[in-house]
XYZ file of C-alpha atoms in Angstrom:
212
model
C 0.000 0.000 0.000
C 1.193 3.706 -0.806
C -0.117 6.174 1.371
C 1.384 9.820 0.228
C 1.826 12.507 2.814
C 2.018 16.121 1.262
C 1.300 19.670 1.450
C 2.467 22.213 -0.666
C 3.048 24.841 2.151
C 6.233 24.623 3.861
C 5.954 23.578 7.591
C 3.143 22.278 7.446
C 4.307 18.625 9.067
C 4.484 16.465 6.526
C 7.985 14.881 7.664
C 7.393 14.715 11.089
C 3.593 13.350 10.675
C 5.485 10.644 8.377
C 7.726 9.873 10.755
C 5.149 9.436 13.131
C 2.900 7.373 11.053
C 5.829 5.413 10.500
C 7.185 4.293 14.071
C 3.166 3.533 14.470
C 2.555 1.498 11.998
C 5.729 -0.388 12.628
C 5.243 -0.496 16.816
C 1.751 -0.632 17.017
C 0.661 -2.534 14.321
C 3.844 -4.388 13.243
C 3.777 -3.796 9.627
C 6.649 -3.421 7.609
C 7.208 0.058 6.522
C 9.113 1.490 3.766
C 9.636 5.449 3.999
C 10.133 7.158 0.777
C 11.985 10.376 1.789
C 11.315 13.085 -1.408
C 11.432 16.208 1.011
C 13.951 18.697 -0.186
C 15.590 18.736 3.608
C 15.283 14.674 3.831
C 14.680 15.474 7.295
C 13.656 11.782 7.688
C 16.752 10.170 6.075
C 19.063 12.658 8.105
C 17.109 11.005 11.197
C 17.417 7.424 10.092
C 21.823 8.119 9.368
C 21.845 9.724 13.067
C 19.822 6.654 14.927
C 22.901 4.614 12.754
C 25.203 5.653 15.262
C 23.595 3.727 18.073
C 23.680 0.695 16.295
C 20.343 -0.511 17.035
C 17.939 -2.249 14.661
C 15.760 0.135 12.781
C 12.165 -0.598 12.692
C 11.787 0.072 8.941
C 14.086 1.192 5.884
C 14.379 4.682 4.877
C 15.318 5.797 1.451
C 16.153 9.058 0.097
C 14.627 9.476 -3.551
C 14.507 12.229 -6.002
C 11.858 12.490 -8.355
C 13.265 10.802 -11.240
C 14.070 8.041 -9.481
C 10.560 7.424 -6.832
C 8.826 5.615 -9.854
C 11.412 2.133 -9.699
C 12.164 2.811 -6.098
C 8.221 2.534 -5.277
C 7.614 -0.054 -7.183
C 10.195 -1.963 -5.679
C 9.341 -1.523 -2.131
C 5.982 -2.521 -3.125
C 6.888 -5.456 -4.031
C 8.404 -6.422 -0.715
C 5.870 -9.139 1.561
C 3.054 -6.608 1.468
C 4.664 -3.788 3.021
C 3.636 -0.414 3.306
C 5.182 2.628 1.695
C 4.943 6.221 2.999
C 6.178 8.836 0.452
C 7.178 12.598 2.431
C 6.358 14.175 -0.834
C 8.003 17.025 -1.939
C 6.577 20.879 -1.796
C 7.246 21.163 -5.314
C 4.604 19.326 -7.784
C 6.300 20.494 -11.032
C 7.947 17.073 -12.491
C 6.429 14.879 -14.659
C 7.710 11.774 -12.774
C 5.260 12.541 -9.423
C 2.011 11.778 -11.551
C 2.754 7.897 -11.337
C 3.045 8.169 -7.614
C -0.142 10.510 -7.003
C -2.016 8.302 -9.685
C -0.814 4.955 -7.769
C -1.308 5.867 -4.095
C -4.201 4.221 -2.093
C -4.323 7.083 0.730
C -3.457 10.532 1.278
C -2.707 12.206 4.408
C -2.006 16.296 4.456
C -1.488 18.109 7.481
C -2.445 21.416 7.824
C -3.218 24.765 10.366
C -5.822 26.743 10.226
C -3.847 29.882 8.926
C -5.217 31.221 5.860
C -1.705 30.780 3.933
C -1.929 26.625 5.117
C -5.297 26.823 4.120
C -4.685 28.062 0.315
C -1.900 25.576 -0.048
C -3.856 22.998 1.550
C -6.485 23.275 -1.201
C -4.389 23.789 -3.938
C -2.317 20.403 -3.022
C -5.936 18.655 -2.761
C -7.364 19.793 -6.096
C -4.180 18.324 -7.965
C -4.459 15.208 -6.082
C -8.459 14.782 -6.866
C -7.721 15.894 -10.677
C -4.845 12.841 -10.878
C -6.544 10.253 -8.341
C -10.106 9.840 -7.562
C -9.913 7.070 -5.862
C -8.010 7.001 -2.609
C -8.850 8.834 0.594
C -8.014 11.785 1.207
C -7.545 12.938 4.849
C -7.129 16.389 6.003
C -5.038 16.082 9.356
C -5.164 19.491 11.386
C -1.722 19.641 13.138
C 0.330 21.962 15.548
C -3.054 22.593 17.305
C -3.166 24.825 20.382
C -5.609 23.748 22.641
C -6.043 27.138 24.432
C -6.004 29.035 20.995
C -9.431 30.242 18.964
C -9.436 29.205 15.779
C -11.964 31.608 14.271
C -12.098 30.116 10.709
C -12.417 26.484 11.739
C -15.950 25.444 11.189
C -15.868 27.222 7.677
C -12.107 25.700 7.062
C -13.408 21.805 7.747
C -16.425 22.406 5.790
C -14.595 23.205 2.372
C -12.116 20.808 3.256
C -14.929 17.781 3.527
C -15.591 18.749 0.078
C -12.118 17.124 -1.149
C -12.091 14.527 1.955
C -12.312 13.733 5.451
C -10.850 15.978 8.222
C -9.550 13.799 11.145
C -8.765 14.724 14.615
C -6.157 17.323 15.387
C -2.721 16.556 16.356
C -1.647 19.220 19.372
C 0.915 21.519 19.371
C 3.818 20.060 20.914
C 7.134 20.798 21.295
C 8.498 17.177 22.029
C 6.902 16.277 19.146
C 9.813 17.156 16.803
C 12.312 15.392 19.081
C 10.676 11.988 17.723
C 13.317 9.751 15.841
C 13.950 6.902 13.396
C 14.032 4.548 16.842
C 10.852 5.075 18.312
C 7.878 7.619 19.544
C 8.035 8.613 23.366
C 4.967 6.652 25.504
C 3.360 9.968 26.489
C 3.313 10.966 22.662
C 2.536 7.162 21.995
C -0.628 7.802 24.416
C -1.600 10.831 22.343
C -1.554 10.225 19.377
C -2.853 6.399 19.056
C -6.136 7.293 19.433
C -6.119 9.736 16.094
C -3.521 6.982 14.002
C -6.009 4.017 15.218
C -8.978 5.633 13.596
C -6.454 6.198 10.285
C -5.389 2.644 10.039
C -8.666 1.371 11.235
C -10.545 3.125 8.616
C -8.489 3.968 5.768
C -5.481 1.558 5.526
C -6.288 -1.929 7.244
C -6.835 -4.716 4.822
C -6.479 -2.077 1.674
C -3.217 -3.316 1.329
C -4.062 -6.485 0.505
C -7.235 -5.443 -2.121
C -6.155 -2.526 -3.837
């Protein structure tokens, strides 16, 4: 199964709620995971050369990809014992060679705030994914959420978005959130976020691997 994870606006989370998705999948639900890593920063592959040094086993392979080259890699680590493949896609949506993988994924996951700038980029990353790939769900994943902040345009925000897909419960703002490696998710972060990755997997990925 490919699930893509993608905004077009910078910061948005897409690495780190890859990450996460990752050590979750491979902890929680013991899957094999294969992480695509086409950010421009390959935040994730820096992670995965750093958690090298302690010599312990990683939980799942990490690959650094351009976009010439995500086509054959993909494929490949699809063809590994059912396994599923994340791709951090890249901000830019300007090469040729990213249809294939928009076209081929089975779920999309895009994190987003509710600032009007996240918004716009939000919607413009979801219109090119519904105009190459009507078929897999698409889930709108509000993130960095401050639980004492107003969030004034909301309501109206999750209302367009449900238009495109399904808006899933928010992540919180937290700042030990972006300590998260390669090696594992902290238990109080575990604790947290289970609860919103359960109802992902639950609904959207288990057993799609396997059909689609």
């Amino acid at each position: 199964m490919i699930i893509v994870i993608g905004n077009q606006k910078g910061g948005a989370g897409t690495s780190t709620l890859a990450l996460l998705l990752a050590n979750y999948l491979a902890v929680e639900r013991r899957r094999k995971v294969t992480v695509l890593d086409m950010a421009h920063h390959k935040a994730i592959r820096s992670k995965a050369e750093k958690a090298k040094i302690l010599e312990n086993e990683p939980l799942y392979e990490v690959l650094a990809v351009d976009a010439c080259d995500c086509g054959n890699l993909m494929n490949n680590s699809i063809s590994k014992d059912e396994r599923i493949v994340l791709v951090d896609f890249p901000k830019r949506m300007d090469h040729n060679e990213l249809v294939p993988v928009l076209s081929n994924a089975q779920a999309f996951l895009c994190p987003f705030s509710y600032d009007e700038a996240t918004v716009d980029c939000t919607v413009l990353f979801a219109l090119i994914v519904r105009k190459i790939n009507l078929r897999a769900p698409l889930l709108f994943v509000p993130n960095r959420i401050k639980t004492s902040a107003r969030y004034e345009l909301k309501n109206d925000v999750d209302k367009s978005l449900r238009r495109l897909g399904a808006v899933v419960p928010a992540i919180p703002d937290r700042i030990d959130i972006h300590r998260v490696n390669t090696l594992g998710t902290p238990e109080d972060i575990r604790q947290l976020l289970n609860p919103i990755f359960d109802l992902v997997y639950e609904q959207y990925v288990d057993g799609r691997s396997a059909t689609m």
